[in-house]
PDB file of C-alpha atoms in Angstrom:
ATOM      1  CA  UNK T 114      32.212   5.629   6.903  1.00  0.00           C
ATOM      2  CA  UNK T 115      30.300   3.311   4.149  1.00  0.00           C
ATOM      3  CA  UNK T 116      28.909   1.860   7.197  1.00  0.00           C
ATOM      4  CA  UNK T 117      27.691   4.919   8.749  1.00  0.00           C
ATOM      5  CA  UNK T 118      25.876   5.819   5.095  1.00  0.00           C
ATOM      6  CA  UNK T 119      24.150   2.500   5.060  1.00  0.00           C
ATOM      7  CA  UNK T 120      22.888   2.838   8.330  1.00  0.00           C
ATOM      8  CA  UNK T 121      21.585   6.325   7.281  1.00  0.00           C
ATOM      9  CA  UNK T 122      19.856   5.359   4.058  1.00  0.00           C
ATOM     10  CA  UNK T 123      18.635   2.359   5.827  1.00  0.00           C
ATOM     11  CA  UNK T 124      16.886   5.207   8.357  1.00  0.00           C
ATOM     12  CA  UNK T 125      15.590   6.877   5.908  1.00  0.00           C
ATOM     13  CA  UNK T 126      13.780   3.666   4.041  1.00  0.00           C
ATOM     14  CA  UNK T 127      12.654   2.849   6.986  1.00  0.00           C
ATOM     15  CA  UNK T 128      10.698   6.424   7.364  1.00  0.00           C
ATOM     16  CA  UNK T 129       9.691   6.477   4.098  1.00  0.00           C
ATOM     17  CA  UNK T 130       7.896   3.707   4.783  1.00  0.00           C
ATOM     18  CA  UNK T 131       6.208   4.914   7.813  1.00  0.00           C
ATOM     19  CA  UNK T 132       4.937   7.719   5.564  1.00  0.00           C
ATOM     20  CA  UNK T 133       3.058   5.492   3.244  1.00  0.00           C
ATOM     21  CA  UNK T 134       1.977   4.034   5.614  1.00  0.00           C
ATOM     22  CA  UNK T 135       0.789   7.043   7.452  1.00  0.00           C
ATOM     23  CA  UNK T 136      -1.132   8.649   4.521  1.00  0.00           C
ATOM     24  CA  UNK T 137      -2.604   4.827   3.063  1.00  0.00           C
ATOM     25  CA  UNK T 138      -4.464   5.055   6.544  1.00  0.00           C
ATOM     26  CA  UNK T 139      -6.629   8.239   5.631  1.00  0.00           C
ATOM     27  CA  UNK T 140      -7.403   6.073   2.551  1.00  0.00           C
ATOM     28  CA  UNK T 141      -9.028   3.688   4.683  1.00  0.00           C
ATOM     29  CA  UNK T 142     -10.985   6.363   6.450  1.00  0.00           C
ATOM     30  CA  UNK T 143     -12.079   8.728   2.922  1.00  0.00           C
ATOM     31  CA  UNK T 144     -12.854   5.604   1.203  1.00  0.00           C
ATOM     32  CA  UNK T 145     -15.397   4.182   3.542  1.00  0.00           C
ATOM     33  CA  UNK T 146     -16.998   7.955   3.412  1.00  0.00           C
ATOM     34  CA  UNK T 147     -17.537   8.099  -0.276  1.00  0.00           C
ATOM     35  CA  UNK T 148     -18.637   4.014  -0.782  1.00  0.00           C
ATOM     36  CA  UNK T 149     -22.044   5.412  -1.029  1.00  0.00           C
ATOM     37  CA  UNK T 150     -20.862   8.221  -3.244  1.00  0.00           C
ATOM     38  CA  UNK T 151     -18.713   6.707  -5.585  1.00  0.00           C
ATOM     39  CA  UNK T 152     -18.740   3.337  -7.559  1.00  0.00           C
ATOM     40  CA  UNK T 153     -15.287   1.544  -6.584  1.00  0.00           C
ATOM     41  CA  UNK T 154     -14.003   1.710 -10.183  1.00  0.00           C
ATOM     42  CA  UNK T 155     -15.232   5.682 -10.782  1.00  0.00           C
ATOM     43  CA  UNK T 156     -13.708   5.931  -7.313  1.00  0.00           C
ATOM     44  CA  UNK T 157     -10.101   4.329  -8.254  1.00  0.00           C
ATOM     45  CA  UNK T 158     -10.459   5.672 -11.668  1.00  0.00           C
ATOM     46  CA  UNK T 159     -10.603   9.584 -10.482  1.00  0.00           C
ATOM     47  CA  UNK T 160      -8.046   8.911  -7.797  1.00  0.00           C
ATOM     48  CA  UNK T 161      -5.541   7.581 -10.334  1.00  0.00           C
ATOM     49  CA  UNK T 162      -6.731  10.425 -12.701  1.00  0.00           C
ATOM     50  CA  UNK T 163      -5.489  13.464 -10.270  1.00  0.00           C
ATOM     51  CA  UNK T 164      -2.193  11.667  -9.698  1.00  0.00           C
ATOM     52  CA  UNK T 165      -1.230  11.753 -12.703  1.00  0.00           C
ATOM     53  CA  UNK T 166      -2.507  15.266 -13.507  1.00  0.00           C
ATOM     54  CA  UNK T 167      -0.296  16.396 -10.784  1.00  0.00           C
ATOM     55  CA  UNK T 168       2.816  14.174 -11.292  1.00  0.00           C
ATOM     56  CA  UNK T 169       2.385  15.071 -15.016  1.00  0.00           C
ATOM     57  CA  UNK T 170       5.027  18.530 -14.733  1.00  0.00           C
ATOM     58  CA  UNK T 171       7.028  17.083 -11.981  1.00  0.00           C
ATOM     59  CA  UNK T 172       7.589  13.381 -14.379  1.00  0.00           C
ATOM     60  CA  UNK T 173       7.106  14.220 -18.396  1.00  0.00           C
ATOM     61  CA  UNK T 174      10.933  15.659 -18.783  1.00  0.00           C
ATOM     62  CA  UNK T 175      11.962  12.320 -16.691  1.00  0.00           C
ATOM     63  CA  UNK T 176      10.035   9.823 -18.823  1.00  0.00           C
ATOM     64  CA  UNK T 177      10.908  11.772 -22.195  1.00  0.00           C
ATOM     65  CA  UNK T 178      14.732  11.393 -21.142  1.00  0.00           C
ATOM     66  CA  UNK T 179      14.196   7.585 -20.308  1.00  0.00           C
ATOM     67  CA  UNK T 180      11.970   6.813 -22.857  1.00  0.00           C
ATOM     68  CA  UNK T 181      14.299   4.213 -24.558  1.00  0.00           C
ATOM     69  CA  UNK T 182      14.756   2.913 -21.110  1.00  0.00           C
ATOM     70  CA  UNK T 183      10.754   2.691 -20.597  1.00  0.00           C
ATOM     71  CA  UNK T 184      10.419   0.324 -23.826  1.00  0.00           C
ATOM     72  CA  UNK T 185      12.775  -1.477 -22.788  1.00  0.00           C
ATOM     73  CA  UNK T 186      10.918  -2.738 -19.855  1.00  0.00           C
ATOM     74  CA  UNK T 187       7.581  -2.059 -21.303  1.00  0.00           C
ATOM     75  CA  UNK T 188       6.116  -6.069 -19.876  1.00  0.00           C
ATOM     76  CA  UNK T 189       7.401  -5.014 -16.491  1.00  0.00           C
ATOM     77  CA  UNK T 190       6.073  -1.806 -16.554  1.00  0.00           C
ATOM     78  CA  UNK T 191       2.595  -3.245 -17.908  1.00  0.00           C
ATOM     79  CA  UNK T 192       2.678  -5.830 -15.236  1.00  0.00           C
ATOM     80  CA  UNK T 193       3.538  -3.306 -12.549  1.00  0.00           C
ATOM     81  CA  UNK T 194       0.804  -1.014 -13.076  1.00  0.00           C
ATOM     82  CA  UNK T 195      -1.976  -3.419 -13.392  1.00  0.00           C
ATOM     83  CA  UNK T 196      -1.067  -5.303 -10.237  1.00  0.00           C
ATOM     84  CA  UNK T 197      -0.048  -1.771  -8.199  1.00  0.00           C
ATOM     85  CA  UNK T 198      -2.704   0.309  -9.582  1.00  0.00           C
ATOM     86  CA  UNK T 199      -5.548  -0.691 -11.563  1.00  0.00           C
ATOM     87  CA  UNK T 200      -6.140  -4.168  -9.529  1.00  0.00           C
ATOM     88  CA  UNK T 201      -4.752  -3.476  -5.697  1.00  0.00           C
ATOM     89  CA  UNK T 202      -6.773  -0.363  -4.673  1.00  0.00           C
ATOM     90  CA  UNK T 203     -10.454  -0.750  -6.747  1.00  0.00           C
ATOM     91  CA  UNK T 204     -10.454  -4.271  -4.981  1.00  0.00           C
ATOM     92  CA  UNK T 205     -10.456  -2.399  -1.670  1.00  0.00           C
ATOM     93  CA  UNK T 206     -12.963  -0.049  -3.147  1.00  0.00           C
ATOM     94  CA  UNK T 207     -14.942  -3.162  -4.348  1.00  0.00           C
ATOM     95  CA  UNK T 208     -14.737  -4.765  -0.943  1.00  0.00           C
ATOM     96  CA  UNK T 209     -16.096  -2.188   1.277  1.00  0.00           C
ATOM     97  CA  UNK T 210     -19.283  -2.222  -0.260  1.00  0.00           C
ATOM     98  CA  UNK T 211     -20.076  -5.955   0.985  1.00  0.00           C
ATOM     99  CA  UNK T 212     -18.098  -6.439   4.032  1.00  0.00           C
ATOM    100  CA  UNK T 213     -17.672  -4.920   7.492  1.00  0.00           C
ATOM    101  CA  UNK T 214     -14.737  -2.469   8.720  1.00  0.00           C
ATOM    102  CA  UNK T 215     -13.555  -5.012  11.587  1.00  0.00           C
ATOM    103  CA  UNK T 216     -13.374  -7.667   8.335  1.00  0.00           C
ATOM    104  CA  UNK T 217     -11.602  -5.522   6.228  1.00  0.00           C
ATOM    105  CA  UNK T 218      -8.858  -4.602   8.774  1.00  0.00           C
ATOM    106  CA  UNK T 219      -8.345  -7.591   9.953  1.00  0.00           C
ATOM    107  CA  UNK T 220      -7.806  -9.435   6.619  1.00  0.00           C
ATOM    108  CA  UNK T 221      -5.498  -5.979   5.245  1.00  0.00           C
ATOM    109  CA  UNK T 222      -2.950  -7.036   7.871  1.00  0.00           C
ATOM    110  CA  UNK T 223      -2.302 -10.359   6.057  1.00  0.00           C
ATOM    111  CA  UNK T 224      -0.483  -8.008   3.174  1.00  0.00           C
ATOM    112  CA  UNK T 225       3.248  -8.166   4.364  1.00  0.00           C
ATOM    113  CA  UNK T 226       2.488 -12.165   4.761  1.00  0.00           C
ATOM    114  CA  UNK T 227       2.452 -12.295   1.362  1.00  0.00           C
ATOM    115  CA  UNK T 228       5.119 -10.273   1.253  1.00  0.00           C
ATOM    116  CA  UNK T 229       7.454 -12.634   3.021  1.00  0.00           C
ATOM    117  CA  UNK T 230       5.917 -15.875   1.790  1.00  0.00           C
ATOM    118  CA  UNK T 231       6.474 -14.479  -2.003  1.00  0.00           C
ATOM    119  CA  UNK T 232       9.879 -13.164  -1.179  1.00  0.00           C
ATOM    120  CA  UNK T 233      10.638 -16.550   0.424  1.00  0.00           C
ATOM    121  CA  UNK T 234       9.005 -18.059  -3.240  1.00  0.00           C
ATOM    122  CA  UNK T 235      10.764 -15.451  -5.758  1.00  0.00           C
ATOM    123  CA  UNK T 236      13.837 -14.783  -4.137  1.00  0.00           C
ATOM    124  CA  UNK T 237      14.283 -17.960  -1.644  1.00  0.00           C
ATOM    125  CA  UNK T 238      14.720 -15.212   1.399  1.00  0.00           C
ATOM    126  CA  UNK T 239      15.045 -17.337   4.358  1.00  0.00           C
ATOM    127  CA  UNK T 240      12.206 -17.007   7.018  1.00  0.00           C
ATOM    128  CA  UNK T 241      14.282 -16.398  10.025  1.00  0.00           C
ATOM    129  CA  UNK T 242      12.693 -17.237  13.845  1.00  0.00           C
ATOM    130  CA  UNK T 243      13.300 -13.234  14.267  1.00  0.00           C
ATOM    131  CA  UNK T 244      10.920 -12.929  11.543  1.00  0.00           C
ATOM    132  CA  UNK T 245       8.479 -15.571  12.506  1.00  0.00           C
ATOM    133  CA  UNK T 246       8.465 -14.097  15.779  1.00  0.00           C
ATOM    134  CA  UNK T 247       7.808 -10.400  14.846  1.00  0.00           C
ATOM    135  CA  UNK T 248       4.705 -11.512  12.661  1.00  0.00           C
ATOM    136  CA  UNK T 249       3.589 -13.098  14.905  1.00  0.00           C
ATOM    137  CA  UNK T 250       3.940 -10.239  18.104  1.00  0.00           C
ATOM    138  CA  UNK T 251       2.403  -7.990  15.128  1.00  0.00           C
ATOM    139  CA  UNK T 252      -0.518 -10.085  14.467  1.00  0.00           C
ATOM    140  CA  UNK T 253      -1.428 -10.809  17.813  1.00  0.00           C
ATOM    141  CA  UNK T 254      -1.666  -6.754  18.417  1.00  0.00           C
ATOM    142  CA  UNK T 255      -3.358  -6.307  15.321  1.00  0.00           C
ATOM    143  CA  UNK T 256      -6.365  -8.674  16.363  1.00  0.00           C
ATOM    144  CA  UNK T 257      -6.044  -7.272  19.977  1.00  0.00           C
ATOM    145  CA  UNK T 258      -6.594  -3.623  18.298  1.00  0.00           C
ATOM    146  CA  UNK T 259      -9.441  -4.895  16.304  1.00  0.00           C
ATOM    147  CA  UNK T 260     -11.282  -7.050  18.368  1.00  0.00           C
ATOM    148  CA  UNK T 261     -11.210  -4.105  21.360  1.00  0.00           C
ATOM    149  CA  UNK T 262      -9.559  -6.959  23.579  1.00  0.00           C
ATOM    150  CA  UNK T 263     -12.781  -9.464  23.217  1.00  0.00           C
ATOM    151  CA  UNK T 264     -11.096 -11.646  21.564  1.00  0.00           C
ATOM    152  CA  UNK T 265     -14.470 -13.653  21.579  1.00  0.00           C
ATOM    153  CA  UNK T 266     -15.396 -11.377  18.670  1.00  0.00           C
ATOM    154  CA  UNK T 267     -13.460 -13.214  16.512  1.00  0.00           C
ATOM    155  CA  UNK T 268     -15.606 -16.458  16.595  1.00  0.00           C
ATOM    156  CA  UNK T 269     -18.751 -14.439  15.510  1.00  0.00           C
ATOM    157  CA  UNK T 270     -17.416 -13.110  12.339  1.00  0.00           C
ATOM    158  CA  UNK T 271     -19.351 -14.167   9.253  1.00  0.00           C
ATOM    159  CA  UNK T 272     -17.381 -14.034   5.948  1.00  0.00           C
ATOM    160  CA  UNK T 273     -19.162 -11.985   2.742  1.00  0.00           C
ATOM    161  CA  UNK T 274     -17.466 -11.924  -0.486  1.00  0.00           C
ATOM    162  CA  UNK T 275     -16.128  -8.721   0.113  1.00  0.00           C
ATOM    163  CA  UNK T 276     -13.827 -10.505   2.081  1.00  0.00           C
ATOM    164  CA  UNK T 277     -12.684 -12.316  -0.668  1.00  0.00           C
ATOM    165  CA  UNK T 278     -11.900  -9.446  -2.222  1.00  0.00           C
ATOM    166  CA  UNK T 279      -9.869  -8.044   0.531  1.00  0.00           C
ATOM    167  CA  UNK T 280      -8.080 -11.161   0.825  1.00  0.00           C
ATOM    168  CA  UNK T 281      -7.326 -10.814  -3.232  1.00  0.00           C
ATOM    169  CA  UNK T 282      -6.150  -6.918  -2.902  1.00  0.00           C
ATOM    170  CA  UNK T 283      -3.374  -8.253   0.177  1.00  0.00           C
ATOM    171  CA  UNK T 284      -1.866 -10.641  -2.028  1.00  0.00           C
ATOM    172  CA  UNK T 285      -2.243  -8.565  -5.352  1.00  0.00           C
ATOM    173  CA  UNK T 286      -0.159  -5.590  -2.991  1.00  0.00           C
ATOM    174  CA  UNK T 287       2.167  -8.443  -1.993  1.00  0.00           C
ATOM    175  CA  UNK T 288       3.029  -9.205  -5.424  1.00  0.00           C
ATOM    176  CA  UNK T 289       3.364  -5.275  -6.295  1.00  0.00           C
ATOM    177  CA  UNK T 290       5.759  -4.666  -3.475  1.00  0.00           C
ATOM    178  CA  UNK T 291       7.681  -7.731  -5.050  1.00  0.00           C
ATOM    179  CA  UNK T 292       7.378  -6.212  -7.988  1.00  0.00           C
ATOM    180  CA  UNK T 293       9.165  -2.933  -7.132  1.00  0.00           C
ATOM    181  CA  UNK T 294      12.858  -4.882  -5.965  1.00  0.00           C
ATOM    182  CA  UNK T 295      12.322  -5.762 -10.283  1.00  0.00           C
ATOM    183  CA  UNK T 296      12.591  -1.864 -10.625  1.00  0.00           C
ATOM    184  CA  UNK T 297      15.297  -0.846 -13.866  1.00  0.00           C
ATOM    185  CA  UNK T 298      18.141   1.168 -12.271  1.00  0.00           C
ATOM    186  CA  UNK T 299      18.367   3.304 -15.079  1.00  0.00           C
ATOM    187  CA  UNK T 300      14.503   4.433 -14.174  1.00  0.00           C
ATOM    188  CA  UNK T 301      14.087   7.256 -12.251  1.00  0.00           C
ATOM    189  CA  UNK T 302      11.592   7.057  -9.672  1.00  0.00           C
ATOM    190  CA  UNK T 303       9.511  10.109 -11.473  1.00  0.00           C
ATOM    191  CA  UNK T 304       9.993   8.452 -14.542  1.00  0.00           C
ATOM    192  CA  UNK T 305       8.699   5.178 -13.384  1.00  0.00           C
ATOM    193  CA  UNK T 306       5.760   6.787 -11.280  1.00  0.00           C
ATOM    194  CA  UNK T 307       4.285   8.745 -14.040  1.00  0.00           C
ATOM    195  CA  UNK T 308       4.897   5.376 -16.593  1.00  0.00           C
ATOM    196  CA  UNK T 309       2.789   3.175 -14.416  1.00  0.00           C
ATOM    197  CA  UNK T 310       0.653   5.914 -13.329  1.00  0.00           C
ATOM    198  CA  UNK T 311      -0.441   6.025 -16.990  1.00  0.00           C
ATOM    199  CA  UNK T 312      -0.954   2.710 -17.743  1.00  0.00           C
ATOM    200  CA  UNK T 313      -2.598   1.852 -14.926  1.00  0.00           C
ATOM    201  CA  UNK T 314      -5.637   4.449 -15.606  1.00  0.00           C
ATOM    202  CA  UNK T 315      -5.460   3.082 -19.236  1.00  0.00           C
ATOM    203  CA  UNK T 316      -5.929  -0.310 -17.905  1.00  0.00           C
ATOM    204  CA  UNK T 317      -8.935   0.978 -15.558  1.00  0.00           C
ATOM    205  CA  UNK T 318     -10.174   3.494 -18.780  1.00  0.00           C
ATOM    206  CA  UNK T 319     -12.597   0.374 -19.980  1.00  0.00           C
ATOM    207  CA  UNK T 320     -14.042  -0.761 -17.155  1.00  0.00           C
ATOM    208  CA  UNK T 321     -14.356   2.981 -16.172  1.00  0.00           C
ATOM    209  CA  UNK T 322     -16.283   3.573 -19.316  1.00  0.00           C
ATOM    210  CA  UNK T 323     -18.810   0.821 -18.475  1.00  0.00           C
ATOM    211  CA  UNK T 324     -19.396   2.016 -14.908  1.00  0.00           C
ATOM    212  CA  UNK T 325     -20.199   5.924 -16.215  1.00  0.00           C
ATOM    213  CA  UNK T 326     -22.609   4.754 -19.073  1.00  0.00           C
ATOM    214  CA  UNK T 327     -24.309   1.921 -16.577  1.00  0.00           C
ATOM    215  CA  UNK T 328     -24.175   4.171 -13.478  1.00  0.00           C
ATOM    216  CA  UNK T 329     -26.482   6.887 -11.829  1.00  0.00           C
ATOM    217  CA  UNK T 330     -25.039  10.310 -12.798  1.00  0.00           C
ATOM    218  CA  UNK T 331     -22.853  11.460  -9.442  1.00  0.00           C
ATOM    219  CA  UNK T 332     -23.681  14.712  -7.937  1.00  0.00           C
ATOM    220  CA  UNK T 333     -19.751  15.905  -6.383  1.00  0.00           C
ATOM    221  CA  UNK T 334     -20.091  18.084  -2.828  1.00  0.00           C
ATOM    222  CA  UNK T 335     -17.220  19.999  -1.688  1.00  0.00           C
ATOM    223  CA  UNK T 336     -15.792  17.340   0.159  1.00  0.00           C
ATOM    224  CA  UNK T 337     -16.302  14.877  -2.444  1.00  0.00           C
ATOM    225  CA  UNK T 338     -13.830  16.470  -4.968  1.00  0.00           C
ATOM    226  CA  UNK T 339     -11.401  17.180  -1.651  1.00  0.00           C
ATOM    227  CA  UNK T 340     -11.663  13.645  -0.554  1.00  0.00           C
ATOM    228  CA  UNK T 341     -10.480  12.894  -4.260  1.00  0.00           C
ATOM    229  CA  UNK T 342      -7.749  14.898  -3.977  1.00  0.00           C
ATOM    230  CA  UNK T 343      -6.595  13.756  -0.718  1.00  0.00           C
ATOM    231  CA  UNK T 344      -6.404  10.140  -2.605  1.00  0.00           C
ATOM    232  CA  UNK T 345      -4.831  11.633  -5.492  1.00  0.00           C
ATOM    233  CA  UNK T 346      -2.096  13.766  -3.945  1.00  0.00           C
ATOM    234  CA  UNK T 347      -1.330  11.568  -1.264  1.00  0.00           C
ATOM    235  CA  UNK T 348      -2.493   8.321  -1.125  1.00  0.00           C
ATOM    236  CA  UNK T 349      -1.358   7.583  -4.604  1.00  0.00           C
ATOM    237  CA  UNK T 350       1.455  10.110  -5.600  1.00  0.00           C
ATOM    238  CA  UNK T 351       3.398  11.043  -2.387  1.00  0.00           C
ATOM    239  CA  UNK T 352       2.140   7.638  -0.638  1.00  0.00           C
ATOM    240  CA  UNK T 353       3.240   5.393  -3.244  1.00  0.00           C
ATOM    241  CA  UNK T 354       6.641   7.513  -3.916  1.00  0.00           C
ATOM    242  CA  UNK T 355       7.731   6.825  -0.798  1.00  0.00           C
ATOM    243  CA  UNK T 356       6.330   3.047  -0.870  1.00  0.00           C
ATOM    244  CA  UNK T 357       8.401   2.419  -3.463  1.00  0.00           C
ATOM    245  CA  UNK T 358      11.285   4.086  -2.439  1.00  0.00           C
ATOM    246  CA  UNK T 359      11.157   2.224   1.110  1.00  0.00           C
ATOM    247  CA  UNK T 360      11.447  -0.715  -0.814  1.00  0.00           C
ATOM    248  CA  UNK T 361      14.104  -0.292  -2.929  1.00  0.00           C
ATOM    249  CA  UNK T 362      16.441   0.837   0.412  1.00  0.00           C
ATOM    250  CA  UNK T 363      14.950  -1.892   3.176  1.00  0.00           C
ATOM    251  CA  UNK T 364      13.367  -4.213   0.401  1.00  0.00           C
ATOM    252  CA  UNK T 365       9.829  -5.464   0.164  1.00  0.00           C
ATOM    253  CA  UNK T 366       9.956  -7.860   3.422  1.00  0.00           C
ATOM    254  CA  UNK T 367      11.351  -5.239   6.216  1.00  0.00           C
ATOM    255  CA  UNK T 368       8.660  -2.053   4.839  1.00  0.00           C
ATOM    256  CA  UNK T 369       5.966  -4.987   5.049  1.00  0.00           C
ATOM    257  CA  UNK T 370       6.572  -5.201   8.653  1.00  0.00           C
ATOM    258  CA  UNK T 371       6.124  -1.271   8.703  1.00  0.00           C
ATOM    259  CA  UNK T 372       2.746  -2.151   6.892  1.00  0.00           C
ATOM    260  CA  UNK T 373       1.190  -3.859   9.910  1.00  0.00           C
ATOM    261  CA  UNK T 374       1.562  -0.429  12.263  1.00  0.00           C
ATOM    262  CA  UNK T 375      -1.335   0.927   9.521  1.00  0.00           C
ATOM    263  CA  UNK T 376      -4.025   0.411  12.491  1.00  0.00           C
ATOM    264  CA  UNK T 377      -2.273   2.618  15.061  1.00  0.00           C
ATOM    265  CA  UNK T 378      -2.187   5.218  12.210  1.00  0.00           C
ATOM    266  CA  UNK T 379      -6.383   4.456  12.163  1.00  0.00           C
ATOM    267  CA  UNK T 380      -6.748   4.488  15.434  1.00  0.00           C
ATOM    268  CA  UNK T 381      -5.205   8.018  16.042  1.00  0.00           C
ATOM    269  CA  UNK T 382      -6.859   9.386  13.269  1.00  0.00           C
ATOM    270  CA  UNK T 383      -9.710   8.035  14.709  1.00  0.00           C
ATOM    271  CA  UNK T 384      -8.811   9.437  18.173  1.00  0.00           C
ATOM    272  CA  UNK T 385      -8.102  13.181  16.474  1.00  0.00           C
ATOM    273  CA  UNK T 386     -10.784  13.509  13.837  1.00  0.00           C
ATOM    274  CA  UNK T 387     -13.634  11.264  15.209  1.00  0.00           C
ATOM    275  CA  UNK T 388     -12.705  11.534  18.892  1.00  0.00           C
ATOM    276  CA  UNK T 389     -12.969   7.882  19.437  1.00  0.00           C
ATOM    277  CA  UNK T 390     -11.049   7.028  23.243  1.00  0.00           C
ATOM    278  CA  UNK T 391      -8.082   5.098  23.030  1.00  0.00           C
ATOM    279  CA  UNK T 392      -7.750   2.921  25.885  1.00  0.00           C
ATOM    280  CA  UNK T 393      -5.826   0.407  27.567  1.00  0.00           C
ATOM    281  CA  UNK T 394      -6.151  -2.314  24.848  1.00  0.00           C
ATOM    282  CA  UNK T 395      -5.155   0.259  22.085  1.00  0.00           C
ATOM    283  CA  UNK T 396      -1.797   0.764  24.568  1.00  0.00           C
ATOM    284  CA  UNK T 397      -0.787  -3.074  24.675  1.00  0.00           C
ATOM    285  CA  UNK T 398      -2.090  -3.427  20.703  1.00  0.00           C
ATOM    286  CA  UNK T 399       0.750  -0.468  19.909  1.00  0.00           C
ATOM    287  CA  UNK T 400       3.638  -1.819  22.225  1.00  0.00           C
ATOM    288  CA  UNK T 401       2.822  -5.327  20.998  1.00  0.00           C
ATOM    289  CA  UNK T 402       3.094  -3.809  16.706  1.00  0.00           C
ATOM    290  CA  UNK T 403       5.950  -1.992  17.616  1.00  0.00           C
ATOM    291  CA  UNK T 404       7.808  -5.026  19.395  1.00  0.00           C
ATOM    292  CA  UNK T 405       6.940  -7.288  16.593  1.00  0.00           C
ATOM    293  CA  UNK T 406       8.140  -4.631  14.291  1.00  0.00           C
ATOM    294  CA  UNK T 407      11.341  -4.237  15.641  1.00  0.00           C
ATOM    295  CA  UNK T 408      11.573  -8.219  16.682  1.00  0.00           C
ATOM    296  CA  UNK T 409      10.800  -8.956  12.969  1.00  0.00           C
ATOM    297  CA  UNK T 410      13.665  -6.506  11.300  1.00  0.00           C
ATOM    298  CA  UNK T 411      16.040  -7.655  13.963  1.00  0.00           C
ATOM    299  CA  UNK T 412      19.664  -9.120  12.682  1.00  0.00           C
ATOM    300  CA  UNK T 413      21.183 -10.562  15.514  1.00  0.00           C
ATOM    301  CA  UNK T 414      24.732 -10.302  13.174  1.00  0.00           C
ATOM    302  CA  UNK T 415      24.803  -6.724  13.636  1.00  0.00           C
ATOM    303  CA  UNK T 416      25.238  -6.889  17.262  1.00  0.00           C
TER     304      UNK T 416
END
């Protein structure tokens, strides 16, 4: 019976961490359409601001009850939220002003690499052949997906600093998704949320400041504020909810293997809203993710 749970729960981390990963690839897609709206930090700073105007009824009762709790852990909490949510997501912002889309995918998908090296660092999890494997099944999709099957491609990519920057947001959301097995107990997820939530935007509130008063004045369309609300709602709130959720059932290693099947997310949103084709290549790129997915979170003592 405790068996049967586990495997259950287990399911369920395992979808909650499709879900984030489902809704962070529409953040890919709305972000690139407002780079030449938005500055990356006015960008991060009003995404951050409607999550936590709309987590605000759903968390304040939560955080009031734990507030003793919440001191407690106040350096975690501090540490949490700048790494999760005022550093990770402006980088990306920062980044796709100077670098391509084919150099921003294909460095994103280094992100659960970090995950296992700094689980293998922190926590001394072993690196098993199943998971050496699976990586590396995932990342030879990945660049299959990317490169439309001309490999080639791959020797004529020139490197701008926004790839730097890339590079720097994979292992800052490495470290957050490290972060989150640190979570209190005695913090509710709401509780926690809205705490780093806060900070976070208090973190950005400076730098925010300085990018208003040394900015041009934005002019926001329609589907400017809805974009913002899109990253708001779901790409912070209900995104990273069940983000951090996943982790805290599979732990940070097994949902970072979820992470790499971001691109066939892309690509159908692609397919769907852009009508891009999907074509053979995009076929073998998804069977290879999902084999490398399932080769990675394999435990051959469960058989």
């Amino acid at each position: 019976m405790i068996e049967k749970e586990r495997r259950r729960e287990m399911l369920w981390g395992y979808l909650f961490a499709i879900g984030a990963t489902a809704i962070w690839s529409g953040n890919f897609i709305i972000a690139r359409g407002l780079s030449e709206t938005l500055s990356p930090i006015s960008l991060a700073y009003y995404r951050w601001a409607v999550a936590l105007l709309v987590l605000l009824p759903i968390g304040i009762r939560p955080l009031l009850r734990e507030w003793q709790e919440l001191k407690l852990h106040l350096p975690y909490l501090c540490l949490t939220s700048l790494v999760g949510v005022t550093i990770f997501n402006t980088m990306i912002y920062v980044a796709g002003h100077t670098t391509t889309a084919i150099n921003l995918s294909l460095i994103s998908i280094t992100a659960p690499i970090f995950i296992v090296i700094f689980s293998r660092l922190l926590f001394a999890e072993k690196i098993t052949l199943h998971k050496s494997l699976g990586i590396l099944l995932v990342a030879v999709g990945v660049v299959l997906l990317i490169t439309g099957g001309e490999l080639a491609r791959l020797l004529r990519i020139s490197f701008a600093i926004g790839d730097l920057w890339m590079l720097a947001a994979a292992m800052f959301f490495g470290l957050y998704s490290i972060l989150l097995k640190y979570k209190p107990r005695k913090l509710s997820i709401w509780a926690f949320q809205l705490s780093t939530f806060a900070l976070g935007l208090f973190f950005l509130t400076p730098f925010f400041i300085w990018d208003y008063c040394t900015s041009p004045p934005v002019s926001f369309s329609a589907s400017t504020l809805g974009a913002i609300l899109y990253l708001g709602v779901f790409a912070s709130l209900t995104a990273f909810a069940l983000w951090n959720k996943a982790i805290l059932v599979i732990g940070p290693v097994r949902a970072g293997m979820i992470y790499y099947s971001l691109p066939i997310f892309s690509g159908t949103a692609a397919y769907l809203i852009l009508g891009e084709a999907i074509t053979s290549v995009h076929l073998c790129s998804v069977l290879l993710i999902v084999s490398g997915i399932f080769t990675a979170n394999h435990d051959p003592r469960k058989i």
